[in-house]
Short mmCIF file of C-alpha atoms in Angstrom, two decimals:
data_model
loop_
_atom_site.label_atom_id
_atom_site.label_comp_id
_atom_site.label_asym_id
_atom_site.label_seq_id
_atom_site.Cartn_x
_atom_site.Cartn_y
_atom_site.Cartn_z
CA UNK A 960 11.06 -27.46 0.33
CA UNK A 961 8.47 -25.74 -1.82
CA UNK A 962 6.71 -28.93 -2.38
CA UNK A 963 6.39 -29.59 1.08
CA UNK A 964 5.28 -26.02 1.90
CA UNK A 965 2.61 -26.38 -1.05
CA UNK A 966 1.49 -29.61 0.40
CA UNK A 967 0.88 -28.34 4.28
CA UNK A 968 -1.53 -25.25 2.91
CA UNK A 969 -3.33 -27.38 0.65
CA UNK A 970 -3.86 -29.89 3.62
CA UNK A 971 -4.26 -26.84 5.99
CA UNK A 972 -6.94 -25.14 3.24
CA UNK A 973 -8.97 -28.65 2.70
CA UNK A 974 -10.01 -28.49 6.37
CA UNK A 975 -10.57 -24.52 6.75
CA UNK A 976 -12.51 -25.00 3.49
CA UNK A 977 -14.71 -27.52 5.16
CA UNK A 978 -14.66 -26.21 8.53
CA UNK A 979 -16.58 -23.16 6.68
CA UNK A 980 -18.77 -25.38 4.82
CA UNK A 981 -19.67 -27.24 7.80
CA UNK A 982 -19.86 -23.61 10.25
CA UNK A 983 -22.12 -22.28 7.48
CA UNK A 984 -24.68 -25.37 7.70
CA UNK A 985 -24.78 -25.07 11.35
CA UNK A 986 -22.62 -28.65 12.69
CA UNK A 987 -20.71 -26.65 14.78
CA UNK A 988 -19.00 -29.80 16.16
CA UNK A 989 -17.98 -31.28 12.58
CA UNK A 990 -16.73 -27.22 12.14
CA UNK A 991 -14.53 -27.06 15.62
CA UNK A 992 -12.37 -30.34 14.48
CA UNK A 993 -11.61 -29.01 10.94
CA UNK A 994 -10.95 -25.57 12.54
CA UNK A 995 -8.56 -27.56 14.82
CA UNK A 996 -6.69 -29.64 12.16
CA UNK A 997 -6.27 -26.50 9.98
CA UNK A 998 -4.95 -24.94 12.78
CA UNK A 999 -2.77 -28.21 13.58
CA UNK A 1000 -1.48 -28.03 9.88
CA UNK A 1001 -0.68 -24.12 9.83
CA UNK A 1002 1.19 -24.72 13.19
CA UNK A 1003 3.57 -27.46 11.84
CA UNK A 1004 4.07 -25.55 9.13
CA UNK A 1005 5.16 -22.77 10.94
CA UNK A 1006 7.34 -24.98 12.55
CA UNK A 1007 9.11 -26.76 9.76
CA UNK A 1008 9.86 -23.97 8.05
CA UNK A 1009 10.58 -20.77 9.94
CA UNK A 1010 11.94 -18.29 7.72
CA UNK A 1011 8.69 -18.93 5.68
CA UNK A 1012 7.82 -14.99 4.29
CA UNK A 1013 3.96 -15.93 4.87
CA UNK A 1014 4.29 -17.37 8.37
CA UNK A 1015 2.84 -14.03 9.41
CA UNK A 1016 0.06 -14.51 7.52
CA UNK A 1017 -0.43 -18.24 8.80
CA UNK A 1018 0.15 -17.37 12.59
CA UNK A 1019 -2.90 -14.88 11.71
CA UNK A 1020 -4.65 -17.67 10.18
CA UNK A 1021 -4.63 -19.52 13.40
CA UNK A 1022 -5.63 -16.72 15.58
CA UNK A 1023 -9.21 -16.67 13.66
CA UNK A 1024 -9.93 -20.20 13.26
CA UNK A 1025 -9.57 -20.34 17.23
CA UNK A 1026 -11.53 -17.06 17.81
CA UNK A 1027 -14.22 -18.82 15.65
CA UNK A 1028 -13.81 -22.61 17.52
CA UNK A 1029 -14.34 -20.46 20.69
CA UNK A 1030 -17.31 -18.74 19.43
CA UNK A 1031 -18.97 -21.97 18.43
CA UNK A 1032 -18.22 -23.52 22.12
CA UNK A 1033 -19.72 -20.99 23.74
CA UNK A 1034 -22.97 -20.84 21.72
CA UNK A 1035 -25.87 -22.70 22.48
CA UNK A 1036 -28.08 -24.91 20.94
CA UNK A 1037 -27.42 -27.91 18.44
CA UNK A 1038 -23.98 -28.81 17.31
CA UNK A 1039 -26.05 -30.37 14.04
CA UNK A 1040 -27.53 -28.89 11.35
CA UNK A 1041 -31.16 -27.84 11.12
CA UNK A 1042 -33.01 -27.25 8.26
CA UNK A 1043 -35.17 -24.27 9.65
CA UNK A 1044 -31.67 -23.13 11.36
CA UNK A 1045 -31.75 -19.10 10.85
CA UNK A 1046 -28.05 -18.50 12.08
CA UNK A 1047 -27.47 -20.73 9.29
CA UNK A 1048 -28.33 -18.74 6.67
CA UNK A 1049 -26.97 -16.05 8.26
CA UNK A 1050 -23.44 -17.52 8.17
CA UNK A 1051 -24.00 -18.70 4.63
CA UNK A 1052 -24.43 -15.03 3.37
CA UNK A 1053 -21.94 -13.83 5.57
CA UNK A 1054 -19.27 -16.30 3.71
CA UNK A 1055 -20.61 -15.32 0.03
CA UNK A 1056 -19.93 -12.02 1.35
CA UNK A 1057 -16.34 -12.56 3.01
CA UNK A 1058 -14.38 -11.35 -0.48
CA UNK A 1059 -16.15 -8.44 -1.58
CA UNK A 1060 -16.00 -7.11 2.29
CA UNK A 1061 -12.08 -7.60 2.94
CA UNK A 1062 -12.11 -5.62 -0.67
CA UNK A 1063 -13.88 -3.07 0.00
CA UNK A 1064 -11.81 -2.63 3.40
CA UNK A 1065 -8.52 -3.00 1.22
CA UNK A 1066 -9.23 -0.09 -1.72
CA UNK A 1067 -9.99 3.29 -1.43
CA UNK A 1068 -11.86 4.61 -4.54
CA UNK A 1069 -12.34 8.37 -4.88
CA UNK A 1070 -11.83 11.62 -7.04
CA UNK A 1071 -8.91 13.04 -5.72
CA UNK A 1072 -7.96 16.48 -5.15
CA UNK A 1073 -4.79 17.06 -5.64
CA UNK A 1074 -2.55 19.48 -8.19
CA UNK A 1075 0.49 18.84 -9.54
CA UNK A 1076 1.09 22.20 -7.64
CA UNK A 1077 1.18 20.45 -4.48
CA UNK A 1078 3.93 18.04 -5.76
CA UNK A 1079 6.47 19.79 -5.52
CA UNK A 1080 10.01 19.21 -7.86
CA UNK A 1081 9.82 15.79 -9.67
CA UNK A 1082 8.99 17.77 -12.72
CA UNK A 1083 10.75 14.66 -14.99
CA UNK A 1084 8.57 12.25 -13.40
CA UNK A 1085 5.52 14.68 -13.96
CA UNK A 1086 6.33 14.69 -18.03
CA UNK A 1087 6.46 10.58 -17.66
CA UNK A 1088 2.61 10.26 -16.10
CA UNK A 1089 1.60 12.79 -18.67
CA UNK A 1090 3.07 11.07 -21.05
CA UNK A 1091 1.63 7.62 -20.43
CA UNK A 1092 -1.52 8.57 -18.57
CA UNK A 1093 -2.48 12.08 -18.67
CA UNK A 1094 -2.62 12.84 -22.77
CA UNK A 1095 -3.64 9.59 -23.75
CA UNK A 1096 -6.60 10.37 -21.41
CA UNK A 1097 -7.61 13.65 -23.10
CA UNK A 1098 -6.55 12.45 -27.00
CA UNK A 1099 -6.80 8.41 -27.27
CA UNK A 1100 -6.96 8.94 -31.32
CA UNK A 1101 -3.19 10.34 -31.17
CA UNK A 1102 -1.98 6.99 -29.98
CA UNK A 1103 -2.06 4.55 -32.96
CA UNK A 1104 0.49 2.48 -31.10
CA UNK A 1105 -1.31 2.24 -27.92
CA UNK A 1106 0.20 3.49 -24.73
CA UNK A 1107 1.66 2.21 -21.36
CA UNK A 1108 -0.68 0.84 -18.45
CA UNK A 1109 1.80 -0.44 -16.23
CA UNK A 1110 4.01 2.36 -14.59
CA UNK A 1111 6.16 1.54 -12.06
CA UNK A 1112 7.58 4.61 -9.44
CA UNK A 1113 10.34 3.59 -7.38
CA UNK A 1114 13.03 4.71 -5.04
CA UNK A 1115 13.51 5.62 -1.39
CA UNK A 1116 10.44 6.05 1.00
CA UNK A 1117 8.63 9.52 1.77
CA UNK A 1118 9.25 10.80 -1.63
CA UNK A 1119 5.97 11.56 -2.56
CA UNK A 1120 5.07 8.31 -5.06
CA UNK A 1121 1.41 8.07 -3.64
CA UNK A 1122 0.77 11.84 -3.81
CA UNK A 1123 1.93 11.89 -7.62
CA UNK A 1124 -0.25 9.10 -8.54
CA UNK A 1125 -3.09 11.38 -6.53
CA UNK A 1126 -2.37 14.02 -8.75
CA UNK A 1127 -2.14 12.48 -11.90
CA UNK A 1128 -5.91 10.77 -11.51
CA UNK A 1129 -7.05 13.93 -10.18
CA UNK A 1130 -5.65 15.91 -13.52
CA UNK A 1131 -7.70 13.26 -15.74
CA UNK A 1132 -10.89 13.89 -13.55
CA UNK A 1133 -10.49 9.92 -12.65
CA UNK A 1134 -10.72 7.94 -9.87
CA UNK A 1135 -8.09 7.03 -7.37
CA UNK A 1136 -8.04 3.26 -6.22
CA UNK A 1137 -5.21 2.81 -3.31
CA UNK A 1138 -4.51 -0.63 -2.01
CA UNK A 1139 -2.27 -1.74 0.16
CA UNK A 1140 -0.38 -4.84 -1.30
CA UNK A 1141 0.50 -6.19 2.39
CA UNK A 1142 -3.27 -6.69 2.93
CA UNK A 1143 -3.78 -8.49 -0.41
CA UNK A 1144 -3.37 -11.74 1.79
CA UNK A 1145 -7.16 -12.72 3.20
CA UNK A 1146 -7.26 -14.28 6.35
CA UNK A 1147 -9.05 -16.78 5.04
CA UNK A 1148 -6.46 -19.30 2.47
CA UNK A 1149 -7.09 -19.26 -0.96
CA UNK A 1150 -8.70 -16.14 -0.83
CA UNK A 1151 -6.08 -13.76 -1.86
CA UNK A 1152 -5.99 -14.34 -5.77
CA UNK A 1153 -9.76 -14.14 -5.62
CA UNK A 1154 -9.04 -10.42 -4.43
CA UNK A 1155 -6.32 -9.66 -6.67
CA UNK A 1156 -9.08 -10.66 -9.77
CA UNK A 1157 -12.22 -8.45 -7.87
CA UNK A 1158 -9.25 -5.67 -7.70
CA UNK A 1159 -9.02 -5.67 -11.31
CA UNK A 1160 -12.59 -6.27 -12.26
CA UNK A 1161 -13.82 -3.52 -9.63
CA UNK A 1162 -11.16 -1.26 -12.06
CA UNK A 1163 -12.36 -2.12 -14.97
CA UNK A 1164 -16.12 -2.07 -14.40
CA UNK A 1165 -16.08 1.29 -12.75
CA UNK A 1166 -14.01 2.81 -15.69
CA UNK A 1167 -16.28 1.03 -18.10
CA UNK A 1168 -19.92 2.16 -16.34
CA UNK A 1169 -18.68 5.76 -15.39
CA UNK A 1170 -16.79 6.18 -18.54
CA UNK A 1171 -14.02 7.40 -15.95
CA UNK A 1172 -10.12 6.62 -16.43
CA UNK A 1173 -9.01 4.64 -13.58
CA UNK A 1174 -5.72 4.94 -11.56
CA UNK A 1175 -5.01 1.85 -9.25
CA UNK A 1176 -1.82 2.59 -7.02
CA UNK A 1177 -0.80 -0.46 -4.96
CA UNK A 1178 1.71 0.71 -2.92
CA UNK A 1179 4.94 -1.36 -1.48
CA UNK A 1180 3.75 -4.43 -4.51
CA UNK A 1181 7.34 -6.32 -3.08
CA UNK A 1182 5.23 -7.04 -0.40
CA UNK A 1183 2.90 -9.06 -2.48
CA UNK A 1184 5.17 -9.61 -6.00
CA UNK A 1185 8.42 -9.81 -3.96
CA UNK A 1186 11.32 -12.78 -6.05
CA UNK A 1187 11.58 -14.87 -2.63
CA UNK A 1188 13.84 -18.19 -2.42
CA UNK A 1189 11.26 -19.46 -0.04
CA UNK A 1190 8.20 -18.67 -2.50
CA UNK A 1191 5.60 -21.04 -1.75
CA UNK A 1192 2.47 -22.29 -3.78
CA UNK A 1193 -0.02 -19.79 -2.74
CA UNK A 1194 2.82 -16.73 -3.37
CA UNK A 1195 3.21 -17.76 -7.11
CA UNK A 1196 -0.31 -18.60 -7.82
CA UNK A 1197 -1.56 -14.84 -6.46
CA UNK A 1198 1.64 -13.62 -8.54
CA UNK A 1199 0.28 -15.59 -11.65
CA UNK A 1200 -3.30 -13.75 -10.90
CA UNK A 1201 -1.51 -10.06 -10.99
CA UNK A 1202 0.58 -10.77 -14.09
CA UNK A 1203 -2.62 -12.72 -16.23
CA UNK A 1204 -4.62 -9.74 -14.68
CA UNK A 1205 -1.95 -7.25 -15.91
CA UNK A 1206 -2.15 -9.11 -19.42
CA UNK A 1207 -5.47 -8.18 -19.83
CA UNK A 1208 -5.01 -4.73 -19.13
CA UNK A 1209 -1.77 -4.14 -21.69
CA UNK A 1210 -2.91 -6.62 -24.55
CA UNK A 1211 -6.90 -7.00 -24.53
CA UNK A 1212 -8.07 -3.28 -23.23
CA UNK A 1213 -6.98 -1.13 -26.53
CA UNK A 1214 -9.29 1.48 -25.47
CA UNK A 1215 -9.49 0.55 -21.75
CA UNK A 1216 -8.85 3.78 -19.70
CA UNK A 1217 -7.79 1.52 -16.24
CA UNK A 1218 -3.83 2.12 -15.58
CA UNK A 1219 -1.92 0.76 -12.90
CA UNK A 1220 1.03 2.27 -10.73
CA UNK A 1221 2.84 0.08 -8.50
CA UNK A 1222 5.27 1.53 -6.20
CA UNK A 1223 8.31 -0.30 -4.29
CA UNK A 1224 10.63 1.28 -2.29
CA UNK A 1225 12.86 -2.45 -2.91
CA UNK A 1226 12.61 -2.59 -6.66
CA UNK A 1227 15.40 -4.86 -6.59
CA UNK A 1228 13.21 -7.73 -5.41
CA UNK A 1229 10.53 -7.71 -8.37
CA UNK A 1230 11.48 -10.72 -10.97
CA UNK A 1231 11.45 -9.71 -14.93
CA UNK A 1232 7.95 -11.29 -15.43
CA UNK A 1233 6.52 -8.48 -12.83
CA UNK A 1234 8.73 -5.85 -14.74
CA UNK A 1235 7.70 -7.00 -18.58
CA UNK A 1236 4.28 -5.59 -17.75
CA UNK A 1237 5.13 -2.23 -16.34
CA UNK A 1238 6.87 -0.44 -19.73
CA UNK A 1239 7.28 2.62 -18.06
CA UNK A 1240 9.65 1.86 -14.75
CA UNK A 1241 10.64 5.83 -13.54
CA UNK A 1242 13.24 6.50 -10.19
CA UNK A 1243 11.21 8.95 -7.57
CA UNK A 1244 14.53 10.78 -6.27
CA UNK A 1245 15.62 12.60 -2.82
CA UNK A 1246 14.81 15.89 -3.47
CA UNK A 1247 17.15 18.57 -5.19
CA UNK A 1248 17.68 21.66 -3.18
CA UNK A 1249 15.49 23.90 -5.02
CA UNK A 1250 12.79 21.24 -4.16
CA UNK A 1251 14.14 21.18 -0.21
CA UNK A 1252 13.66 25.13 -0.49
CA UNK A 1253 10.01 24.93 -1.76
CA UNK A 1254 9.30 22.16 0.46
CA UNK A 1255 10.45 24.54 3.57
CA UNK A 1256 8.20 27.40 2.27
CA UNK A 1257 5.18 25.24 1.82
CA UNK A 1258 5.50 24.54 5.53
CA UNK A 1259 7.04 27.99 6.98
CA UNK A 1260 4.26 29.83 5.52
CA UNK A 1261 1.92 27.87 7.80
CA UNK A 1262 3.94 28.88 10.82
CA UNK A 1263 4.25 32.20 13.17
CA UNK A 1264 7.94 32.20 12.57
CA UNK A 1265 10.65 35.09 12.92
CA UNK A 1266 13.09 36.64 10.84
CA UNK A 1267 15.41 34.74 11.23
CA UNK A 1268 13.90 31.62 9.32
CA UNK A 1269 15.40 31.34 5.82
CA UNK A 1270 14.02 28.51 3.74
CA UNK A 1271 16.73 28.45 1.42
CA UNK A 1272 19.45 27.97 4.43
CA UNK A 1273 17.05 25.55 6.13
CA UNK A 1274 17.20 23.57 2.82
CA UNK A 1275 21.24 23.47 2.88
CA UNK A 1276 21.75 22.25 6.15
CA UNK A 1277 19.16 18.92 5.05
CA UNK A 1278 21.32 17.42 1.96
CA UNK A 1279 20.04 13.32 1.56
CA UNK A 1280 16.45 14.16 3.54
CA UNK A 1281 13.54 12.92 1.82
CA UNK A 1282 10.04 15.42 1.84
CA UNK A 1283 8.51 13.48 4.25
CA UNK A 1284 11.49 14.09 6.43
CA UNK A 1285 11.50 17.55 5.82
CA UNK A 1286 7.45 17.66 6.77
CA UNK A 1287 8.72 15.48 9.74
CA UNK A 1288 10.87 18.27 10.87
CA UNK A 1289 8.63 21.20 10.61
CA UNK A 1290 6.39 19.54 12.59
CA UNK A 1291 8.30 18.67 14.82
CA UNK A 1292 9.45 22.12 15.58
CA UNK A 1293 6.20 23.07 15.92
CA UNK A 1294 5.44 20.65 18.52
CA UNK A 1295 8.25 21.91 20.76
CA UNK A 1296 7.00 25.23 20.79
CA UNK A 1297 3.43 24.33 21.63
CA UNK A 1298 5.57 21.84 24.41
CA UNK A 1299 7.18 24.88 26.07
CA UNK A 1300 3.83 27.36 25.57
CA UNK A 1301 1.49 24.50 27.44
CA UNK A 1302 4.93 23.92 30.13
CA UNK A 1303 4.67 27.46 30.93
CA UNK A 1304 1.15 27.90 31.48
CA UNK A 1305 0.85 25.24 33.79
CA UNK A 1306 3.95 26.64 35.54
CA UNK A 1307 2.09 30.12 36.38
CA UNK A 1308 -1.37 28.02 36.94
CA UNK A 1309 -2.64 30.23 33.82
CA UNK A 1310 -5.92 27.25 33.07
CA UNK A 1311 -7.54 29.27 30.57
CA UNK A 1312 -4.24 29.97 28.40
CA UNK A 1313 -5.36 33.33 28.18
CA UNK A 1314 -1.90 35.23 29.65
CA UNK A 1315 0.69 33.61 27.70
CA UNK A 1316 1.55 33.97 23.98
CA UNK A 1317 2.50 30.82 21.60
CA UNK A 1318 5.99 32.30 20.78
CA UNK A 1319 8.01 32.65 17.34
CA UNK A 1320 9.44 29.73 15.49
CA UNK A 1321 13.01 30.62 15.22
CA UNK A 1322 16.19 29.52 13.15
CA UNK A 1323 17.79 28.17 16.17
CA UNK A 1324 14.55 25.87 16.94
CA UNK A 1325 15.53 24.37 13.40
CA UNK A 1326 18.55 23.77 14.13
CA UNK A 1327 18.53 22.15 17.21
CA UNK A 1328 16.01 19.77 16.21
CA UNK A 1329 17.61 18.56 12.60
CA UNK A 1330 20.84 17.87 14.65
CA UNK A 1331 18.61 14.92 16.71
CA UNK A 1332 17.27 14.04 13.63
CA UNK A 1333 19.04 11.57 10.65
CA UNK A 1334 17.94 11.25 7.33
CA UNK A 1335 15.50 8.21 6.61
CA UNK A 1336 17.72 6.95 3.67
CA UNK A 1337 21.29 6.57 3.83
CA UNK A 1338 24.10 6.32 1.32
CA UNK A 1339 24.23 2.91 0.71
CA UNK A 1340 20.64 2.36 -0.25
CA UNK A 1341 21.07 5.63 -3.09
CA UNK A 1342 23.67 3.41 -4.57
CA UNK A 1343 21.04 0.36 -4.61
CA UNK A 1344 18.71 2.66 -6.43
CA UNK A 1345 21.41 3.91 -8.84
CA UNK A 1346 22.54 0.64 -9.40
CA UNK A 1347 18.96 -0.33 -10.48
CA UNK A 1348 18.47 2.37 -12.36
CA UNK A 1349 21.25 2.00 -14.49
CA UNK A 1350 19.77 -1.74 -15.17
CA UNK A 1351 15.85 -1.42 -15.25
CA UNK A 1352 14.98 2.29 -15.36
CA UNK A 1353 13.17 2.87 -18.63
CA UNK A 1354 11.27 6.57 -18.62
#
């Protein structure tokens, strides 16, 4: 089936390769029929094989090329290309231009600031991104074996994985590059190992001109690096891109300050290859309660709250929450007290808010609203993670 799948895209990527070609010269006619039998290709594709992971993807494919057939119909003017044609050359820089823009929309580089103070617990993952990040930052010399650049932070969702790799580039004075893996995929085919290499080159060329250590995180990387049973061509050759690129960073860079943390809250579906490269592979847990009890008191003390509101008995009742859940809830106890101060304002016409007071935050408020609200992760998936631990994990 593979074969077949391979064979469809390349068809489907011969005439959306011309199509461009053809758009960019100005024969918008020649352009509308290879839009259409790309579109014709992507669509039988679809078809023929339906549980296809980057049917998605193709569907969104299709979408453009017709947005850009109808564009061309409705313009005026020749449907052949002119040599003094100005939209032309507009069109041709635009293309040259089409990588570099969908990266710059995909990364977000920056100095972060963020302490470790603000992550809160986690203090054995901490002493791993020190370890493999933070103090061969400050003291390269120390390492006569090298050190890791591949770290990979897993486990269940809301845990705080992108805030820690925040943290650790702002505690190196580096920069921050976030990508999202899911949006690796260009709308345009071909295009996505193209931004998997400017990814890496943008990394490396920033940390080499700035003389700045460089922290990419790309977050959910199953998503992009995912073992599929319906992998097709253009899945393993952007795969092939991330592990050469990865290469290059562990084998060839002895002195290259550019590190990359993936995260994955499905570690279960990267393949050994993926893992080979990342040396350091460390489990981001639920939080413990002393961490549930600092997470409350981070958020009480931004509350008007009464008596009544313990942290450490808030953090009892939440066993299995993640910190994101526990944010979740805070919030959302807040929002039921603003509910009921706006509810009785407009009750007693008061307009100008100026006659009723935004009352206390109470235990009881807590209460009520953790018993409407489950836990994002469940038992059976911290026995996936435990299982995989006991396999892969290697801290």
């Amino acid at each position: 089936m593979s074969e077949a799948v391979q064979e469809l895209e390349s068809v489907a990527g011969k005439y959306a390769a011309e199509a461009i070609k053809q758009d960019a010269q100005g024969a918008r006619g020649i352009a509308i029929t290879n839009y259409q039998r790309s579109i014709e290709a992507l669509i039988r594709l679809i078809h023929l094989f339906p549980d296809n992971t980057l049917n998605a993807v193709y569907q969104q494919h299709c979408e453009q090329y017709q947005k850009r057939i109808d564009e061309l119909q409705n313009s005026s003017g020749d449907v052949y290309p002119s040599e003094n044609n100005q939209a032309s050359v507009s069109v041709n820089t635009n293309s040259r231009q089409t990588t570099n823009i969908n990266l710059e929309n995909m990364i977000i580089k920056e100095k972060p600031n963020v302490s470790w103070k603000e992550v809160i617990g986690l203090e054995d993952v901490k002493i791993a991104l020190r370890e493999s990040i933070v103090y061969p930052a400050r003291k390269p010399e120390l390492f006569t074996l090298g050190w890791p650049r591949g770290i990979l932070l897993y486990g269940p969702p809301g845990c705080g994985k992108t805030m820690l790799a925040a943290a650790t580039a702002s505690e190196i004075a580096g920069y921050f590059i976030n990508v999202d893996a899911a949006s690796m995929m260009s709308k345009w085919l071909g295009d996505a190992e193209k931004n998997v290499s400017q990814l890496f080159h943008t990394a490396r060329d920033s940390s080499k001109r700035e003389n700045v250590p460089v922290i990419m995180l790309i977050d959910e990387v199953d998503s992009l690096l995912g073992n599929s049973q319906n992998e097709n061509g253009g899945e393993i050759r952007v795969k092939n891109q991330f592990l050469t690129e990865m290469d290059g960073i562990n084998d060839k860079g002895k002195n290259l300050q550019t590190y990359v943390i993936a995260a994955t809250n499905k570690p279960w579906k990267l393949d050994w290859a993926f893992l080979r490269r990342f040396s350091k592979r460390v489990y981001i847990p639920l939080p413990s309660l002393e961490a549930r009890e600092n997470l409350f008191s981070l958020y009480l003390s931004k509350l008007k709250k009464d008596s009544s509101v313990n942290a450490l008995d808030l953090a009892k009742l939440i066993d299995g929450y993640s910190a994101s859940d526990i944010k979740d809830i805070c919030q959302s106890v807040q929002l039921s007290v603003i509910d009921e101060f706006f509810t009785l304002a407009d009750s007693k016409g008061d307009k100008n808010l100026t006659c009723i007071q935004l009352r206390d935050v109470t235990m009881n408020d807590f209460i009520k609203t953790i018993k409407k609200r489950r836990p994002s992760v469940n038992a059976g998936m911290i026995q996936e993670y435990a299982n995989w631990t006991r396999d892969f994990s290697a801290t």
